Short mmCIF file of C-alpha atoms in Angstrom, two decimals:
data_model
loop_
_atom_site.label_atom_id
_atom_site.label_comp_id
_atom_site.label_asym_id
_atom_site.label_seq_id
_atom_site.Cartn_x
_atom_site.Cartn_y
_atom_site.Cartn_z
CA MET A 987 37.00 52.32 137.76
CA VAL A 988 36.73 55.65 135.97
CA LYS A 989 34.16 58.13 137.29
CA LYS A 990 33.11 61.14 135.27
CA VAL A 991 32.12 64.35 137.02
CA SER A 992 31.33 67.89 135.98
CA THR A 993 33.36 70.87 137.15
CA VAL A 994 30.45 71.77 139.44
CA GLU A 995 30.53 68.30 141.05
CA LEU A 996 34.31 68.57 141.40
CA ARG A 997 33.99 71.79 143.39
CA LYS A 998 31.29 70.32 145.64
CA ASP A 999 32.84 66.89 146.20
CA LEU A 1000 36.60 67.40 145.88
CA ALA A 1001 37.46 65.74 149.21
CA ALA A 1002 35.36 62.66 148.41
CA LEU A 1003 36.75 62.43 144.89
CA LEU A 1004 40.33 62.65 146.19
CA ALA A 1005 39.57 59.91 148.70
CA ARG A 1006 38.19 57.77 145.88
CA VAL A 1007 41.32 58.29 143.76
CA VAL A 1008 43.73 57.57 146.60
CA GLY A 1009 41.81 54.86 148.45
CA ARG A 1010 40.49 52.76 145.60
CA ASN A 1011 43.17 53.53 143.04
CA GLY A 1012 40.35 55.12 141.06
CA GLN A 1013 40.37 57.65 138.31
CA VAL A 1014 38.14 60.68 137.89
CA ILE A 1015 37.57 62.44 134.59
CA VAL A 1016 36.50 66.05 135.00
CA GLU A 1017 34.23 67.28 132.24
CA LYS A 1018 33.06 70.73 131.26
CA ARG A 1019 29.88 70.79 129.21
CA GLY A 1020 30.29 67.07 128.56
CA LYS A 1021 33.84 67.32 127.19
CA PRO A 1022 36.82 65.82 129.07
CA LEU A 1023 38.89 68.58 130.63
CA ALA A 1024 41.21 66.96 133.18
CA ALA A 1025 41.77 63.82 135.20
CA LEU A 1026 42.45 62.98 138.82
CA VAL A 1027 44.77 60.01 139.35
CA ASN A 1028 46.85 58.93 142.32
CA VAL A 1029 50.58 59.61 142.43
CA GLU A 1030 51.51 55.98 141.62
CA ALA A 1031 49.48 56.12 138.41
CA LEU A 1032 51.06 59.46 137.50
CA GLU A 1033 54.57 58.07 138.02
CA LEU A 1034 53.72 55.05 135.87
CA LEU A 1035 52.46 57.35 133.11
CA LYS A 1036 55.68 59.38 133.29
CA GLN A 1037 57.77 56.22 133.13
CA GLN A 1038 55.83 54.90 130.13
CA ARG A 1039 56.19 58.23 128.34
CA THR A 1040 59.95 58.25 128.92
CA THR A 1041 60.30 54.65 127.76
CA ALA A 1042 58.20 55.26 124.66
CA ALA A 1043 60.23 58.37 123.77
CA ASP A 1044 63.51 56.45 123.94
CA PRO A 1045 62.98 52.96 122.50
CA HIS A 1046 65.89 50.57 122.19
CA GLY A 1047 66.80 47.80 119.76
CA ALA A 1048 64.09 46.47 117.51
CA LEU A 1049 61.50 48.61 119.29
CA ALA A 1050 63.26 51.69 117.94
CA LEU A 1051 62.50 50.52 114.41
CA THR A 1052 58.76 50.23 114.86
CA GLY A 1053 58.22 53.97 114.81
CA ALA A 1054 60.85 54.49 112.13
CA TRP A 1055 59.10 52.27 109.58
CA GLY A 1056 56.03 54.50 109.59
CA GLU A 1057 58.16 57.54 108.76
CA LEU A 1058 59.85 55.99 105.72
CA LYS A 1059 58.53 56.96 102.33
CA GLU A 1060 58.06 54.30 99.67
CA ARG A 1061 61.15 55.43 97.72
CA GLU A 1062 63.25 55.40 100.87
CA MET A 1063 62.03 51.89 101.68
CA ASP A 1064 62.88 50.72 98.13
CA ALA A 1065 66.36 52.22 98.45
CA LEU A 1066 66.85 50.59 101.86
CA LEU A 1067 65.81 47.18 100.56
CA ALA A 1068 67.97 47.57 97.43
CA GLY A 1069 70.96 48.35 99.66
CA ILE A 1070 70.32 45.27 101.78
CA GLN A 1071 70.01 43.10 98.67
CA SER A 1072 73.24 44.43 97.18
CA GLU A 1073 75.12 43.82 100.43
CA ARG A 1074 73.81 40.27 100.52
CA GLY A 1075 74.74 39.57 96.91
CA GLY A 1076 71.67 40.43 94.87
CA ASP A 1077 68.99 37.82 95.46
CA ALA A 1078 70.63 36.36 98.54
CA CYS A 1079 67.83 37.67 100.73
CA ARG A 1080 65.21 35.72 98.81
CA THR A 1081 64.35 32.27 100.05
CA GLU A 1082 62.28 31.12 97.07
CA GLY A 1083 63.42 27.83 95.57
CA LYS A 1084 65.95 27.15 98.34
CA ALA A 1085 65.76 24.03 100.43
#
């Protein structure tokens, strides 16, 4: 469960908040004037975040394409599809009218 505390509460209750994060696998969001400033998480959660960041930055196989599609411009996509069609023999990539 995520608990939100102010910077003043953090200073007063740091030991209890650390115990909450470590003992209950909790998370604490530290806010300043109502805006999120930082977070307290246990080391396991931090390692998991690091691992996810590394995995996301270096996708493999089909996953690598998911981010690439968003970066292609319409003309680039048209050129890519035209190249695929020409390599497959024109309309070979269409399935219309085929049984």
